[in-house]
Amino acid sequence: MSEPLLSVRDLKTQFFTEDGTVRAVDGISFDVHEGEIVGLVGESGAGKSVATSSILRLVDSPGEIVGGEIKFKGETIFGLEEDGGGELRPRDEMLTEEEMRKRIRGREIAIIFQDPMESLNPVFTVGGQLREFIEINRDLGTDEAKGEAIDILREVGIPAPESRYDEYPHQFSGGMRQRVLIAMALACQPDLIIADEPTTALDVTVEGEILEMVKDLQEKYDTSFIWVTHDMSVVAEICDRVNVMYLGEIIEQAEVDDLFYDTKHPYTSALLDSMPRPDETVDELRPIKGVMPEAIDPPSGCRFHSPCPEAREVCREVHPEPREMSGDAEGTHTAACVKHDAFDIGYDTSPPIDTEATGGFSAGFTETGGEAE
Amino acid sequence: MTKVGPPESDPEALLQVRNLKKHFDNESGLLAGVQLDDEFPYVSRSTSDVRAVDGVDFDIKEGETLGLVGESGCGKSTLARTVLRLLEPTEGSVYFQGKDLASLSGEPLRRMRKNMQMIFQDPQSSLDPRMKVGPIVEEPMKAHGMLDEEGREARAKELLEKVGLDPQHYNRYPHAFSGGQRQRVNLARALSVNPDFIVCDEPVSALDVSIQAQVLNTMEELQEEFDLTYLFIAHDLSVIRHISDRVAVMYLGNIVELADKEELFENPQHPYTQALLDAIPVPDPRSGGRTALLSGDVPSPIDPPSGCRFRTRCPKVIQPEEYDMSDGAWRNLVEFQRAVERRAFEETDPDVLRSRYFQDAVPSGDAGTLLDEALGHIERDKFEDAERILVERFADQSVCATARPAYEIESEIGDGRHYSACHLRRDEAVATAVDEATVGGAARPGTEAPEADD
């Protein structure tokens, strides 16, 4: 396989709070190749958004990227090395804050956020904001940039773009605002677009239209995407490869077809089983028992062991790193679950444990959270 | 509109909604709607209403779940609030256990409210952050003077356990709970006064899928145990399919289709329902994705389209009777008309436009002449004139624009009633009416022809 466009290795991002260190992203690795749509799936709190912010180095205090390496087109977005005294310091070739701001963000890597209302400034016209963005990033004159802005608005399907150019964000519907953001992301023809739940707030009909449009545009410009979502249906529709996140870790990584038809990790199966289906009537849903633990104090061993229906004694003790499942060296399907032969640490002989999934009264409660005063 | 009489006595129906309307003033205040003109009388005043709910009829039987589904902005939540009389209806009636809520007021209404509860979408903002969950659950009982203090506390704890929370959590504040747990507190609060009917306004859409499933299962168990009737509002068709017995599909203030769940999902008879169903993503990479997507935005409820409200986006608009185009030519013409309305192209050369929009079929005869005229206007860059011709001579002439559809047809699956507001069904309809009788009440076959709306 060719050199990946973006490569993330063992990325760790932590938040230092009064209550302790939140390990929001805890050692994830994945690649994005040219022209590929890579999914990043997980529930709220899994660390998806922190992971994408880290790629753009947008993590703010009290958060900090504490380890790992991010490479984009041969350049180092983030990397640490040890200096003489054993202290970690940024490597020399790491891009400076200014280079990130002027060259990478927006131009090479664009990002689309979930809430289009919050990403657009309500006191400026939609066209003006788009024009300014193009003017600054592509060194075009005002009139030229305006023409470009109108063209790109038409391309993302805004009706009557000349007249809508002078309207304000509140005059656009949610779907159209999201189209404007996509227009803005595409305006500089970046190599990579990070889409952070861009369709979650939209109706299915609008979502369908936008996904359809993204697919067309992706074909036309050959842009790569990181598509962050919690919705398995969107993943099935748009992604080429998928990373499933649970509590700061990637627990399964596969081609989209393998993920749905040859699921290796119990969490992925549970996630798929808990969804109501639109195409058939399901009598009883099988929800995941309990809620995701806090990243501030992750469980020992496999982080999913307590809600896991297949958990055994060994799951509580051994923390699995993702390993290759398919057996060939290419590395196309990895999972972090010790029940598979690739681990061979005695899962089969280990006794099953009592988990929330296998019984126990308090299924479905967290014991965390503030105590009553 | 026909006058609304007393409902047919359907002993099973817990709730009967008849021709319910809720309009909002678009502007308010002293100078609302005042417009200045150049000519006498210089100042005029006209107000425009937002017709959020515009003539809705349905019944809910005791113990069933009616799912109400539609895109954002179609009036689902307004309908729910108007049914409970949290909003004053502009017109129409809501009969709950035989009594018209719209005519009640004061103490009788307050006492009725004990039987009707509501669960809101946002579990965060619907709980008072400064109250502990125990008192939150007790509050409705206090308001309705149920039990004494000790009895209330005991009942609150019992209810917390019923909804799947630990009774020990009685003394905790809402912030100590996760989203799913907060929605359970909401459930407990709604159940505290022992209601018959609960309106659930998107109760699970703010929750993660895995938590969603837990809450949905709990709601089903509670329904069985307490014999509850739900009006369940959601925009997610998968959730609706899971929990409902019957489903109503809403579009721009109207119900466009209402049928038993299986019938609606397997045999949808309104193009809007079909489009919605086609638009749901299936969690399966081999399903081939969604098909037949709708184009365009939902029109404004201030000035909704005449006749069938879906006609401006409908892929199956019926050809006006005065023309005799082939089906392909008519579809091309509709597509072209919508493209002109949206100003989707800049091209003005008629030949290029012809080859882009009318490659496989061109309208002939009168329609062809009108199309030539419209293309001529476009060539002179007069899009407004072209649009006027296309809209007035074609779109506005269709039966979809001139009459408001309301038909009842045979169900293919099960023996429930199937209402579809689409003129395509006019030949197979067993009952036709524009008044309140069609949707949920007894059928009156052939009593009324569809009325012209304008």
JSON list of N, CA, C and O in Angstrom, two decimals, chain A residues 117-165:
[
{"chain": "A", "resi": 117, "resn": "MET", "atom": "N", "xyz": [-25.05, 26.17, 13.13]},
{"chain": "A", "resi": 117, "resn": "MET", "atom": "CA", "xyz": [-25.39, 27.51, 13.59]},
{"chain": "A", "resi": 117, "resn": "MET", "atom": "C", "xyz": [-24.23, 28.11, 14.38]},
{"chain": "A", "resi": 117, "resn": "MET", "atom": "O", "xyz": [-23.95, 29.30, 14.31]},
{"chain": "A", "resi": 118, "resn": "GLU", "atom": "N", "xyz": [-23.56, 27.25, 15.14]},
{"chain": "A", "resi": 118, "resn": "GLU", "atom": "CA", "xyz": [-22.48, 27.78, 15.96]},
{"chain": "A", "resi": 118, "resn": "GLU", "atom": "C", "xyz": [-21.20, 28.01, 15.16]},
{"chain": "A", "resi": 118, "resn": "GLU", "atom": "O", "xyz": [-20.31, 28.70, 15.61]},
{"chain": "A", "resi": 119, "resn": "SER", "atom": "N", "xyz": [-21.11, 27.40, 13.99]},
{"chain": "A", "resi": 119, "resn": "SER", "atom": "CA", "xyz": [-19.89, 27.58, 13.21]},
{"chain": "A", "resi": 119, "resn": "SER", "atom": "C", "xyz": [-19.97, 28.79, 12.29]},
{"chain": "A", "resi": 119, "resn": "SER", "atom": "O", "xyz": [-18.97, 29.20, 11.73]},
{"chain": "A", "resi": 120, "resn": "LEU", "atom": "N", "xyz": [-21.15, 29.33, 12.09]},
{"chain": "A", "resi": 120, "resn": "LEU", "atom": "CA", "xyz": [-21.28, 30.51, 11.25]},
{"chain": "A", "resi": 120, "resn": "LEU", "atom": "C", "xyz": [-21.55, 31.72, 12.14]},
{"chain": "A", "resi": 120, "resn": "LEU", "atom": "O", "xyz": [-22.27, 31.63, 13.12]},
{"chain": "A", "resi": 121, "resn": "ASN", "atom": "N", "xyz": [-20.97, 32.83, 11.77]},
{"chain": "A", "resi": 121, "resn": "ASN", "atom": "CA", "xyz": [-21.17, 34.05, 12.55]},
{"chain": "A", "resi": 121, "resn": "ASN", "atom": "C", "xyz": [-22.53, 34.66, 12.21]},
{"chain": "A", "resi": 121, "resn": "ASN", "atom": "O", "xyz": [-22.78, 35.00, 11.06]},
{"chain": "A", "resi": 122, "resn": "PRO", "atom": "N", "xyz": [-23.41, 34.83, 13.21]},
{"chain": "A", "resi": 122, "resn": "PRO", "atom": "CA", "xyz": [-24.76, 35.29, 12.90]},
{"chain": "A", "resi": 122, "resn": "PRO", "atom": "C", "xyz": [-24.85, 36.73, 12.43]},
{"chain": "A", "resi": 122, "resn": "PRO", "atom": "O", "xyz": [-25.87, 37.12, 11.88]},
{"chain": "A", "resi": 123, "resn": "VAL", "atom": "N", "xyz": [-23.81, 37.54, 12.64]},
{"chain": "A", "resi": 123, "resn": "VAL", "atom": "CA", "xyz": [-23.94, 38.95, 12.27]},
{"chain": "A", "resi": 123, "resn": "VAL", "atom": "C", "xyz": [-23.29, 39.27, 10.92]},
{"chain": "A", "resi": 123, "resn": "VAL", "atom": "O", "xyz": [-23.30, 40.41, 10.50]},
{"chain": "A", "resi": 124, "resn": "PHE", "atom": "N", "xyz": [-22.74, 38.28, 10.24]},
{"chain": "A", "resi": 124, "resn": "PHE", "atom": "CA", "xyz": [-22.23, 38.51, 8.90]},
{"chain": "A", "resi": 124, "resn": "PHE", "atom": "C", "xyz": [-23.03, 37.67, 7.90]},
{"chain": "A", "resi": 124, "resn": "PHE", "atom": "O", "xyz": [-23.54, 36.62, 8.25]},
{"chain": "A", "resi": 125, "resn": "THR", "atom": "N", "xyz": [-23.10, 38.13, 6.65]},
{"chain": "A", "resi": 125, "resn": "THR", "atom": "CA", "xyz": [-23.83, 37.35, 5.66]},
{"chain": "A", "resi": 125, "resn": "THR", "atom": "C", "xyz": [-23.07, 36.07, 5.35]},
{"chain": "A", "resi": 125, "resn": "THR", "atom": "O", "xyz": [-21.84, 36.02, 5.50]},
{"chain": "A", "resi": 126, "resn": "VAL", "atom": "N", "xyz": [-23.82, 35.08, 4.92]},
{"chain": "A", "resi": 126, "resn": "VAL", "atom": "CA", "xyz": [-23.22, 33.79, 4.58]},
{"chain": "A", "resi": 126, "resn": "VAL", "atom": "C", "xyz": [-22.18, 33.96, 3.48]},
{"chain": "A", "resi": 126, "resn": "VAL", "atom": "O", "xyz": [-21.06, 33.47, 3.58]},
{"chain": "A", "resi": 127, "resn": "GLY", "atom": "N", "xyz": [-22.57, 34.72, 2.45]},
{"chain": "A", "resi": 127, "resn": "GLY", "atom": "CA", "xyz": [-21.66, 34.92, 1.33]},
{"chain": "A", "resi": 127, "resn": "GLY", "atom": "C", "xyz": [-20.39, 35.63, 1.76]},
{"chain": "A", "resi": 127, "resn": "GLY", "atom": "O", "xyz": [-19.29, 35.26, 1.37]},
{"chain": "A", "resi": 128, "resn": "GLY", "atom": "N", "xyz": [-20.54, 36.63, 2.60]},
{"chain": "A", "resi": 128, "resn": "GLY", "atom": "CA", "xyz": [-19.39, 37.39, 3.08]},
{"chain": "A", "resi": 128, "resn": "GLY", "atom": "C", "xyz": [-18.40, 36.52, 3.82]},
{"chain": "A", "resi": 128, "resn": "GLY", "atom": "O", "xyz": [-17.19, 36.64, 3.62]},
{"chain": "A", "resi": 129, "resn": "GLN", "atom": "N", "xyz": [-18.93, 35.63, 4.65]},
{"chain": "A", "resi": 129, "resn": "GLN", "atom": "CA", "xyz": [-18.03, 34.76, 5.41]},
{"chain": "A", "resi": 129, "resn": "GLN", "atom": "C", "xyz": [-17.27, 33.81, 4.51]},
{"chain": "A", "resi": 129, "resn": "GLN", "atom": "O", "xyz": [-16.08, 33.55, 4.69]},
{"chain": "A", "resi": 130, "resn": "LEU", "atom": "N", "xyz": [-18.00, 33.30, 3.52]},
{"chain": "A", "resi": 130, "resn": "LEU", "atom": "CA", "xyz": [-17.37, 32.37, 2.59]},
{"chain": "A", "resi": 130, "resn": "LEU", "atom": "C", "xyz": [-16.32, 33.10, 1.74]},
{"chain": "A", "resi": 130, "resn": "LEU", "atom": "O", "xyz": [-15.22, 32.60, 1.51]},
{"chain": "A", "resi": 131, "resn": "ARG", "atom": "N", "xyz": [-16.69, 34.31, 1.30]},
{"chain": "A", "resi": 131, "resn": "ARG", "atom": "CA", "xyz": [-15.78, 35.08, 0.46]},
{"chain": "A", "resi": 131, "resn": "ARG", "atom": "C", "xyz": [-14.49, 35.41, 1.22]},
{"chain": "A", "resi": 131, "resn": "ARG", "atom": "O", "xyz": [-13.39, 35.26, 0.70]},
{"chain": "A", "resi": 132, "resn": "GLU", "atom": "N", "xyz": [-14.65, 35.85, 2.45]},
{"chain": "A", "resi": 132, "resn": "GLU", "atom": "CA", "xyz": [-13.48, 36.21, 3.25]},
{"chain": "A", "resi": 132, "resn": "GLU", "atom": "C", "xyz": [-12.53, 35.03, 3.39]},
{"chain": "A", "resi": 132, "resn": "GLU", "atom": "O", "xyz": [-11.32, 35.14, 3.24]},
{"chain": "A", "resi": 133, "resn": "PHE", "atom": "N", "xyz": [-13.14, 33.86, 3.65]},
{"chain": "A", "resi": 133, "resn": "PHE", "atom": "CA", "xyz": [-12.35, 32.65, 3.81]},
{"chain": "A", "resi": 133, "resn": "PHE", "atom": "C", "xyz": [-11.54, 32.35, 2.55]},
{"chain": "A", "resi": 133, "resn": "PHE", "atom": "O", "xyz": [-10.36, 32.01, 2.62]},
{"chain": "A", "resi": 134, "resn": "ILE", "atom": "N", "xyz": [-12.21, 32.50, 1.40]},
{"chain": "A", "resi": 134, "resn": "ILE", "atom": "CA", "xyz": [-11.52, 32.21, 0.14]},
{"chain": "A", "resi": 134, "resn": "ILE", "atom": "C", "xyz": [-10.44, 33.27, -0.14]},
{"chain": "A", "resi": 134, "resn": "ILE", "atom": "O", "xyz": [-9.33, 32.95, -0.56]},
{"chain": "A", "resi": 135, "resn": "GLU", "atom": "N", "xyz": [-10.80, 34.52, 0.13]},
{"chain": "A", "resi": 135, "resn": "GLU", "atom": "CA", "xyz": [-9.85, 35.62, -0.08]},
{"chain": "A", "resi": 135, "resn": "GLU", "atom": "C", "xyz": [-8.54, 35.40, 0.68]},
{"chain": "A", "resi": 135, "resn": "GLU", "atom": "O", "xyz": [-7.46, 35.52, 0.14]},
{"chain": "A", "resi": 136, "resn": "ILE", "atom": "N", "xyz": [-8.70, 35.06, 1.95]},
{"chain": "A", "resi": 136, "resn": "ILE", "atom": "CA", "xyz": [-7.52, 34.91, 2.81]},
{"chain": "A", "resi": 136, "resn": "ILE", "atom": "C", "xyz": [-6.70, 33.69, 2.42]},
{"chain": "A", "resi": 136, "resn": "ILE", "atom": "O", "xyz": [-5.48, 33.75, 2.30]},
{"chain": "A", "resi": 137, "resn": "ASN", "atom": "N", "xyz": [-7.40, 32.58, 2.20]},
{"chain": "A", "resi": 137, "resn": "ASN", "atom": "CA", "xyz": [-6.67, 31.33, 2.01]},
{"chain": "A", "resi": 137, "resn": "ASN", "atom": "C", "xyz": [-6.17, 31.11, 0.60]},
{"chain": "A", "resi": 137, "resn": "ASN", "atom": "O", "xyz": [-5.29, 30.31, 0.38]},
{"chain": "A", "resi": 138, "resn": "ARG", "atom": "N", "xyz": [-6.78, 31.79, -0.37]},
{"chain": "A", "resi": 138, "resn": "ARG", "atom": "CA", "xyz": [-6.34, 31.50, -1.74]},
{"chain": "A", "resi": 138, "resn": "ARG", "atom": "C", "xyz": [-5.77, 32.72, -2.44]},
{"chain": "A", "resi": 138, "resn": "ARG", "atom": "O", "xyz": [-5.56, 32.70, -3.65]},
{"chain": "A", "resi": 139, "resn": "ASP", "atom": "N", "xyz": [-5.57, 33.80, -1.70]},
{"chain": "A", "resi": 139, "resn": "ASP", "atom": "CA", "xyz": [-4.97, 35.02, -2.26]},
{"chain": "A", "resi": 139, "resn": "ASP", "atom": "C", "xyz": [-5.69, 35.51, -3.51]},
{"chain": "A", "resi": 139, "resn": "ASP", "atom": "O", "xyz": [-5.07, 35.81, -4.52]},
{"chain": "A", "resi": 140, "resn": "LEU", "atom": "N", "xyz": [-7.00, 35.56, -3.45]},
{"chain": "A", "resi": 140, "resn": "LEU", "atom": "CA", "xyz": [-7.77, 36.06, -4.59]},
{"chain": "A", "resi": 140, "resn": "LEU", "atom": "C", "xyz": [-8.27, 37.46, -4.25]},
{"chain": "A", "resi": 140, "resn": "LEU", "atom": "O", "xyz": [-8.39, 37.84, -3.09]},
{"chain": "A", "resi": 141, "resn": "GLY", "atom": "N", "xyz": [-8.59, 38.26, -5.31]},
{"chain": "A", "resi": 141, "resn": "GLY", "atom": "CA", "xyz": [-9.20, 39.56, -5.09]},
{"chain": "A", "resi": 141, "resn": "GLY", "atom": "C", "xyz": [-10.63, 39.42, -4.65]},
{"chain": "A", "resi": 141, "resn": "GLY", "atom": "O", "xyz": [-11.22, 38.33, -4.78]},
{"chain": "A", "resi": 142, "resn": "THR", "atom": "N", "xyz": [-11.23, 40.51, -4.16]},
{"chain": "A", "resi": 142, "resn": "THR", "atom": "CA", "xyz": [-12.57, 40.43, -3.61]},
{"chain": "A", "resi": 142, "resn": "THR", "atom": "C", "xyz": [-13.60, 39.93, -4.63]},
{"chain": "A", "resi": 142, "resn": "THR", "atom": "O", "xyz": [-14.40, 39.05, -4.33]},
{"chain": "A", "resi": 143, "resn": "ASP", "atom": "N", "xyz": [-13.56, 40.50, -5.84]},
{"chain": "A", "resi": 143, "resn": "ASP", "atom": "CA", "xyz": [-14.57, 40.11, -6.83]},
{"chain": "A", "resi": 143, "resn": "ASP", "atom": "C", "xyz": [-14.41, 38.66, -7.27]},
{"chain": "A", "resi": 143, "resn": "ASP", "atom": "O", "xyz": [-15.38, 37.92, -7.42]},
{"chain": "A", "resi": 144, "resn": "GLU", "atom": "N", "xyz": [-13.16, 38.31, -7.48]},
{"chain": "A", "resi": 144, "resn": "GLU", "atom": "CA", "xyz": [-12.87, 36.94, -7.89]},
{"chain": "A", "resi": 144, "resn": "GLU", "atom": "C", "xyz": [-13.35, 35.95, -6.83]},
{"chain": "A", "resi": 144, "resn": "GLU", "atom": "O", "xyz": [-13.96, 34.94, -7.13]},
{"chain": "A", "resi": 145, "resn": "ALA", "atom": "N", "xyz": [-13.06, 36.31, -5.58]},
{"chain": "A", "resi": 145, "resn": "ALA", "atom": "CA", "xyz": [-13.44, 35.43, -4.48]},
{"chain": "A", "resi": 145, "resn": "ALA", "atom": "C", "xyz": [-14.95, 35.32, -4.39]},
{"chain": "A", "resi": 145, "resn": "ALA", "atom": "O", "xyz": [-15.50, 34.25, -4.10]},
{"chain": "A", "resi": 146, "resn": "LYS", "atom": "N", "xyz": [-15.63, 36.42, -4.68]},
{"chain": "A", "resi": 146, "resn": "LYS", "atom": "CA", "xyz": [-17.10, 36.37, -4.63]},
{"chain": "A", "resi": 146, "resn": "LYS", "atom": "C", "xyz": [-17.64, 35.43, -5.70]},
{"chain": "A", "resi": 146, "resn": "LYS", "atom": "O", "xyz": [-18.53, 34.62, -5.44]},
{"chain": "A", "resi": 147, "resn": "GLY", "atom": "N", "xyz": [-17.08, 35.53, -6.91]},
{"chain": "A", "resi": 147, "resn": "GLY", "atom": "CA", "xyz": [-17.51, 34.63, -7.97]},
{"chain": "A", "resi": 147, "resn": "GLY", "atom": "C", "xyz": [-17.27, 33.18, -7.59]},
{"chain": "A", "resi": 147, "resn": "GLY", "atom": "O", "xyz": [-18.15, 32.32, -7.75]},
{"chain": "A", "resi": 148, "resn": "GLU", "atom": "N", "xyz": [-16.12, 32.95, -7.02]},
{"chain": "A", "resi": 148, "resn": "GLU", "atom": "CA", "xyz": [-15.77, 31.60, -6.57]},
{"chain": "A", "resi": 148, "resn": "GLU", "atom": "C", "xyz": [-16.75, 31.11, -5.50]},
{"chain": "A", "resi": 148, "resn": "GLU", "atom": "O", "xyz": [-17.21, 29.97, -5.53]},
{"chain": "A", "resi": 149, "resn": "ALA", "atom": "N", "xyz": [-17.09, 32.01, -4.57]},
{"chain": "A", "resi": 149, "resn": "ALA", "atom": "CA", "xyz": [-18.00, 31.66, -3.49]},
{"chain": "A", "resi": 149, "resn": "ALA", "atom": "C", "xyz": [-19.37, 31.28, -4.04]},
{"chain": "A", "resi": 149, "resn": "ALA", "atom": "O", "xyz": [-19.97, 30.29, -3.62]},
{"chain": "A", "resi": 150, "resn": "ILE", "atom": "N", "xyz": [-19.85, 32.04, -5.01]},
{"chain": "A", "resi": 150, "resn": "ILE", "atom": "CA", "xyz": [-21.17, 31.74, -5.58]},
{"chain": "A", "resi": 150, "resn": "ILE", "atom": "C", "xyz": [-21.13, 30.41, -6.31]},
{"chain": "A", "resi": 150, "resn": "ILE", "atom": "O", "xyz": [-22.04, 29.59, -6.20]},
{"chain": "A", "resi": 151, "resn": "ASP", "atom": "N", "xyz": [-20.04, 30.18, -7.05]},
{"chain": "A", "resi": 151, "resn": "ASP", "atom": "CA", "xyz": [-19.91, 28.90, -7.76]},
{"chain": "A", "resi": 151, "resn": "ASP", "atom": "C", "xyz": [-19.97, 27.73, -6.79]},
{"chain": "A", "resi": 151, "resn": "ASP", "atom": "O", "xyz": [-20.65, 26.73, -7.04]},
{"chain": "A", "resi": 152, "resn": "ILE", "atom": "N", "xyz": [-19.26, 27.88, -5.69]},
{"chain": "A", "resi": 152, "resn": "ILE", "atom": "CA", "xyz": [-19.17, 26.74, -4.79]},
{"chain": "A", "resi": 152, "resn": "ILE", "atom": "C", "xyz": [-20.50, 26.55, -4.04]},
{"chain": "A", "resi": 152, "resn": "ILE", "atom": "O", "xyz": [-20.90, 25.44, -3.73]},
{"chain": "A", "resi": 153, "resn": "LEU", "atom": "N", "xyz": [-21.22, 27.66, -3.79]},
{"chain": "A", "resi": 153, "resn": "LEU", "atom": "CA", "xyz": [-22.55, 27.53, -3.18]},
{"chain": "A", "resi": 153, "resn": "LEU", "atom": "C", "xyz": [-23.48, 26.78, -4.12]},
{"chain": "A", "resi": 153, "resn": "LEU", "atom": "O", "xyz": [-24.28, 25.95, -3.70]},
{"chain": "A", "resi": 154, "resn": "ARG", "atom": "N", "xyz": [-23.38, 27.08, -5.41]},
{"chain": "A", "resi": 154, "resn": "ARG", "atom": "CA", "xyz": [-24.22, 26.37, -6.36]},
{"chain": "A", "resi": 154, "resn": "ARG", "atom": "C", "xyz": [-23.86, 24.89, -6.38]},
{"chain": "A", "resi": 154, "resn": "ARG", "atom": "O", "xyz": [-24.73, 24.03, -6.43]},
{"chain": "A", "resi": 155, "resn": "GLU", "atom": "N", "xyz": [-22.57, 24.63, -6.30]},
{"chain": "A", "resi": 155, "resn": "GLU", "atom": "CA", "xyz": [-22.12, 23.25, -6.36]},
{"chain": "A", "resi": 155, "resn": "GLU", "atom": "C", "xyz": [-22.63, 22.41, -5.20]},
{"chain": "A", "resi": 155, "resn": "GLU", "atom": "O", "xyz": [-22.95, 21.24, -5.36]},
{"chain": "A", "resi": 156, "resn": "VAL", "atom": "N", "xyz": [-22.75, 23.01, -4.01]},
{"chain": "A", "resi": 156, "resn": "VAL", "atom": "CA", "xyz": [-23.27, 22.25, -2.87]},
{"chain": "A", "resi": 156, "resn": "VAL", "atom": "C", "xyz": [-24.81, 22.29, -2.80]},
{"chain": "A", "resi": 156, "resn": "VAL", "atom": "O", "xyz": [-25.40, 21.86, -1.84]},
{"chain": "A", "resi": 157, "resn": "GLY", "atom": "N", "xyz": [-25.43, 22.83, -3.84]},
{"chain": "A", "resi": 157, "resn": "GLY", "atom": "CA", "xyz": [-26.88, 22.71, -3.94]},
{"chain": "A", "resi": 157, "resn": "GLY", "atom": "C", "xyz": [-27.68, 23.78, -3.22]},
{"chain": "A", "resi": 157, "resn": "GLY", "atom": "O", "xyz": [-28.79, 23.54, -2.78]},
{"chain": "A", "resi": 158, "resn": "ILE", "atom": "N", "xyz": [-27.13, 24.99, -3.07]},
{"chain": "A", "resi": 158, "resn": "ILE", "atom": "CA", "xyz": [-27.92, 26.09, -2.51]},
{"chain": "A", "resi": 158, "resn": "ILE", "atom": "C", "xyz": [-28.74, 26.70, -3.65]},
{"chain": "A", "resi": 158, "resn": "ILE", "atom": "O", "xyz": [-28.17, 27.10, -4.66]},
{"chain": "A", "resi": 159, "resn": "PRO", "atom": "N", "xyz": [-30.07, 26.76, -3.51]},
{"chain": "A", "resi": 159, "resn": "PRO", "atom": "CA", "xyz": [-30.87, 27.32, -4.60]},
{"chain": "A", "resi": 159, "resn": "PRO", "atom": "C", "xyz": [-30.64, 28.83, -4.72]},
{"chain": "A", "resi": 159, "resn": "PRO", "atom": "O", "xyz": [-30.42, 29.51, -3.72]},
{"chain": "A", "resi": 160, "resn": "ALA", "atom": "N", "xyz": [-30.70, 29.32, -5.92]},
{"chain": "A", "resi": 160, "resn": "ALA", "atom": "CA", "xyz": [-30.53, 30.75, -6.22]},
{"chain": "A", "resi": 160, "resn": "ALA", "atom": "C", "xyz": [-29.36, 31.37, -5.46]},
{"chain": "A", "resi": 160, "resn": "ALA", "atom": "O", "xyz": [-29.54, 32.29, -4.67]},
{"chain": "A", "resi": 161, "resn": "PRO", "atom": "N", "xyz": [-28.14, 30.86, -5.69]},
{"chain": "A", "resi": 161, "resn": "PRO", "atom": "CA", "xyz": [-27.01, 31.29, -4.88]},
{"chain": "A", "resi": 161, "resn": "PRO", "atom": "C", "xyz": [-26.71, 32.79, -4.95]},
{"chain": "A", "resi": 161, "resn": "PRO", "atom": "O", "xyz": [-26.25, 33.36, -3.97]},
{"chain": "A", "resi": 162, "resn": "GLU", "atom": "N", "xyz": [-26.99, 33.44, -6.09]},
{"chain": "A", "resi": 162, "resn": "GLU", "atom": "CA", "xyz": [-26.69, 34.88, -6.17]},
{"chain": "A", "resi": 162, "resn": "GLU", "atom": "C", "xyz": [-27.47, 35.66, -5.13]},
{"chain": "A", "resi": 162, "resn": "GLU", "atom": "O", "xyz": [-26.96, 36.57, -4.49]},
{"chain": "A", "resi": 163, "resn": "SER", "atom": "N", "xyz": [-28.76, 35.33, -4.98]},
{"chain": "A", "resi": 163, "resn": "SER", "atom": "CA", "xyz": [-29.54, 36.10, -4.03]},
{"chain": "A", "resi": 163, "resn": "SER", "atom": "C", "xyz": [-29.33, 35.62, -2.60]},
{"chain": "A", "resi": 163, "resn": "SER", "atom": "O", "xyz": [-29.39, 36.40, -1.65]},
{"chain": "A", "resi": 164, "resn": "ARG", "atom": "N", "xyz": [-29.03, 34.34, -2.43]},
{"chain": "A", "resi": 164, "resn": "ARG", "atom": "CA", "xyz": [-28.82, 33.85, -1.07]},
{"chain": "A", "resi": 164, "resn": "ARG", "atom": "C", "xyz": [-27.46, 34.27, -0.51]},
{"chain": "A", "resi": 164, "resn": "ARG", "atom": "O", "xyz": [-27.25, 34.23, 0.69]},
{"chain": "A", "resi": 165, "resn": "TYR", "atom": "N", "xyz": [-26.57, 34.67, -1.41]},
{"chain": "A", "resi": 165, "resn": "TYR", "atom": "CA", "xyz": [-25.24, 35.11, -1.01]},
{"chain": "A", "resi": 165, "resn": "TYR", "atom": "C", "xyz": [-25.31, 36.21, 0.04]},
{"chain": "A", "resi": 165, "resn": "TYR", "atom": "O", "xyz": [-24.52, 36.26, 0.98]}
]
